[in-house]
């Protein structure tokens, strides 16, 4: 990637860079995301943890309860409490960066859990929309699937 995407928390105590393009960007309209962000949806850029380079500060992990029983850690700035990224399942290798913390916003590749989308959120026609989730093999670009598989392989 020519230029790293830069991001930070609200107060600037934590700064980071994405050293690769995200594999995929989900805009999630589920009730958990809405409550956790206190907004209409969460925009998560899925990326390998090794490509999230912290250049300043140290985010703290806050553990969330989930329906699946798997842990969900949200990493926040210790000072201003902005949520920077999530580690679903505490896998440590894969992060969901809250892309609204990037300096330059990026657009979602798909809208998910739209069954609980708020009625006044109008979605663009050129982005795939899913009532719940999707089959990654059908939706993600081949290069991203390859990166995802490499992570699973270990
Ligand atoms: Zn902060
Ligand atoms: Zn969600």
Short mmCIF file of C-alpha atoms and ligand atoms in Angstrom, two decimals:
data_model
loop_
_atom_site.label_atom_id
_atom_site.label_comp_id
_atom_site.label_asym_id
_atom_site.label_seq_id
_atom_site.Cartn_x
_atom_site.Cartn_y
_atom_site.Cartn_z
CA UNK A 1 0.00 0.00 0.00
CA UNK A 2 1.37 3.36 -1.01
CA UNK A 3 0.13 5.33 1.97
CA UNK A 4 -0.83 4.00 5.39
CA UNK A 5 -4.29 4.95 6.61
CA UNK A 6 -3.90 6.90 9.83
CA UNK A 7 -6.27 7.03 12.74
CA UNK A 8 -6.54 8.12 16.33
CA UNK A 9 -8.83 8.37 19.34
CA UNK A 10 -10.69 11.61 20.02
CA UNK A 11 -8.07 13.08 22.39
CA UNK A 12 -5.04 11.95 20.40
CA UNK A 13 -3.44 9.91 23.21
CA UNK A 14 -3.62 6.85 20.94
CA UNK A 15 -2.56 7.05 17.30
CA UNK A 16 -2.29 4.21 14.83
CA UNK A 17 -1.72 3.33 11.20
CA UNK A 18 -3.10 0.58 9.02
CA UNK A 19 -0.11 -0.77 7.11
CA UNK A 20 -2.31 -2.67 4.66
CA UNK A 21 -5.68 -2.12 3.05
CA UNK A 22 -8.45 -3.65 5.19
CA UNK A 23 -9.61 -7.05 3.96
CA UNK A 24 -13.23 -5.95 4.09
CA UNK A 25 -15.32 -3.18 5.63
CA UNK A 26 -18.62 -4.14 7.28
CA UNK A 27 -21.26 -1.66 8.29
CA UNK A 28 -23.14 -3.46 11.06
CA UNK A 29 -26.65 -2.44 12.05
CA UNK A 30 -27.09 -5.04 14.82
CA UNK A 31 -28.46 -4.03 18.19
CA UNK A 32 -25.19 -4.79 20.02
CA UNK A 33 -23.18 -2.53 17.72
CA UNK A 34 -25.78 0.19 18.00
CA UNK A 35 -25.75 0.11 21.76
CA UNK A 36 -21.97 -0.17 22.03
CA UNK A 37 -21.40 2.79 19.71
CA UNK A 38 -24.47 4.68 20.89
CA UNK A 39 -25.14 5.31 17.21
CA UNK A 40 -27.11 3.89 14.27
CA UNK A 41 -24.40 1.42 13.21
CA UNK A 42 -20.72 0.49 13.53
CA UNK A 43 -18.29 0.56 10.60
CA UNK A 44 -15.68 -2.15 11.09
CA UNK A 45 -12.61 -2.53 8.90
CA UNK A 46 -11.48 -6.15 9.14
CA UNK A 47 -7.70 -6.41 9.13
CA UNK A 48 -4.83 -8.52 10.44
CA UNK A 49 -3.66 -7.33 13.88
CA UNK A 50 -0.09 -7.17 12.55
CA UNK A 51 -1.22 -4.45 10.13
CA UNK A 52 -2.52 -2.24 12.93
CA UNK A 53 0.56 -0.35 14.01
CA UNK A 54 0.19 1.66 17.21
CA UNK A 55 2.35 4.75 16.87
CA UNK A 56 1.33 6.41 20.14
CA UNK A 57 -0.24 5.35 23.45
CA UNK A 58 -1.66 2.06 24.60
CA UNK A 59 -5.34 1.19 24.23
CA UNK A 60 -7.01 -0.76 27.03
CA UNK A 61 -9.23 -3.78 26.45
CA UNK A 62 -12.77 -3.77 27.83
CA UNK A 63 -14.49 -7.14 27.71
CA UNK A 64 -18.07 -7.35 26.42
CA UNK A 65 -20.59 -10.11 26.98
CA UNK A 66 -21.84 -11.77 23.79
CA UNK A 67 -24.69 -14.10 22.83
CA UNK A 68 -22.21 -16.52 21.27
CA UNK A 69 -20.33 -16.88 24.55
CA UNK A 70 -17.06 -15.93 22.82
CA UNK A 71 -15.29 -12.95 24.34
CA UNK A 72 -15.45 -9.59 22.60
CA UNK A 73 -12.77 -7.13 23.65
CA UNK A 74 -13.14 -3.49 22.69
CA UNK A 75 -9.89 -1.56 22.77
CA UNK A 76 -10.34 2.00 23.94
CA UNK A 77 -8.20 4.99 24.70
CA UNK A 78 -7.63 5.00 28.47
CA UNK A 79 -8.15 8.75 28.59
CA UNK A 80 -11.03 9.68 26.30
CA UNK A 81 -12.51 6.15 26.02
CA UNK A 82 -12.95 6.30 22.24
CA UNK A 83 -13.37 2.78 20.87
CA UNK A 84 -10.58 2.05 18.38
CA UNK A 85 -11.01 -1.60 17.47
CA UNK A 86 -12.59 -4.87 18.51
CA UNK A 87 -11.09 -8.31 18.92
CA UNK A 88 -13.99 -10.74 18.52
CA UNK A 89 -13.20 -14.09 20.11
CA UNK A 90 -9.94 -12.79 21.59
CA UNK A 91 -8.05 -14.22 18.62
CA UNK A 92 -5.33 -11.55 18.81
CA UNK A 93 -4.55 -11.93 15.09
CA UNK A 94 -7.65 -10.32 13.60
CA UNK A 95 -9.05 -6.90 14.46
CA UNK A 96 -12.18 -4.97 13.56
CA UNK A 97 -11.02 -1.37 13.41
CA UNK A 98 -13.76 1.16 14.14
CA UNK A 99 -13.18 2.96 10.91
CA UNK A 100 -14.78 6.19 12.07
CA UNK A 101 -11.51 6.73 13.99
CA UNK A 102 -9.54 6.93 10.73
CA UNK A 103 -8.50 10.40 9.62
CA UNK A 104 -10.01 9.75 6.19
CA UNK A 105 -13.26 7.81 6.32
CA UNK A 106 -13.59 4.63 4.26
CA UNK A 107 -16.80 3.32 2.75
CA UNK A 108 -18.42 0.03 3.75
CA UNK A 109 -18.14 -2.94 1.36
CA UNK A 110 -21.36 -4.43 2.76
CA UNK A 111 -24.20 -3.65 5.17
CA UNK A 112 -25.00 -6.45 7.61
CA UNK A 113 -27.72 -7.18 10.18
CA UNK A 114 -30.02 -4.78 8.35
CA UNK A 115 -32.96 -6.65 9.91
CA UNK A 116 -32.41 -4.34 12.86
CA UNK A 117 -31.47 -1.27 10.82
CA UNK A 118 -33.15 1.94 11.88
CA UNK A 119 -35.84 2.92 9.35
CA UNK A 120 -34.41 6.38 8.71
CA UNK A 121 -31.02 5.00 7.62
CA UNK A 122 -31.25 4.87 3.82
CA UNK A 123 -28.66 2.58 2.23
CA UNK A 124 -26.93 3.14 -1.13
CA UNK A 125 -28.04 0.88 -3.98
CA UNK A 126 -24.53 -0.08 -5.12
CA UNK A 127 -23.40 -1.76 -1.87
CA UNK A 128 -24.54 -5.30 -0.96
CA UNK A 129 -27.05 -5.47 1.89
CA UNK A 130 -27.66 -8.52 4.11
CA UNK A 131 -30.48 -9.04 6.58
CA UNK A 132 -28.09 -10.97 8.81
CA UNK A 133 -24.65 -12.03 7.60
CA UNK A 134 -23.26 -13.42 4.35
CA UNK A 135 -21.21 -16.23 2.92
CA UNK A 136 -17.68 -14.78 2.95
CA UNK A 137 -16.64 -16.92 -0.01
CA UNK A 138 -19.29 -15.24 -2.16
CA UNK A 139 -18.84 -11.68 -0.96
CA UNK A 140 -15.18 -11.06 -0.10
CA UNK A 141 -12.64 -10.43 -2.87
CA UNK A 142 -10.34 -13.39 -3.59
CA UNK A 143 -7.25 -11.59 -2.32
CA UNK A 144 -8.95 -10.89 1.03
CA UNK A 145 -10.10 -14.50 1.38
CA UNK A 146 -6.50 -15.55 0.86
CA UNK A 147 -5.31 -13.22 3.63
CA UNK A 148 -8.06 -14.50 5.93
CA UNK A 149 -7.11 -18.13 5.20
CA UNK A 150 -3.45 -17.38 5.90
CA UNK A 151 -4.44 -16.16 9.37
CA UNK A 152 -6.41 -19.31 10.09
CA UNK A 153 -3.51 -21.47 8.95
CA UNK A 154 -1.57 -19.85 11.64
ZN1 LIG B 1 -8.08 9.40 23.63
ZN1 LIG B 2 -22.97 -5.61 14.96
#
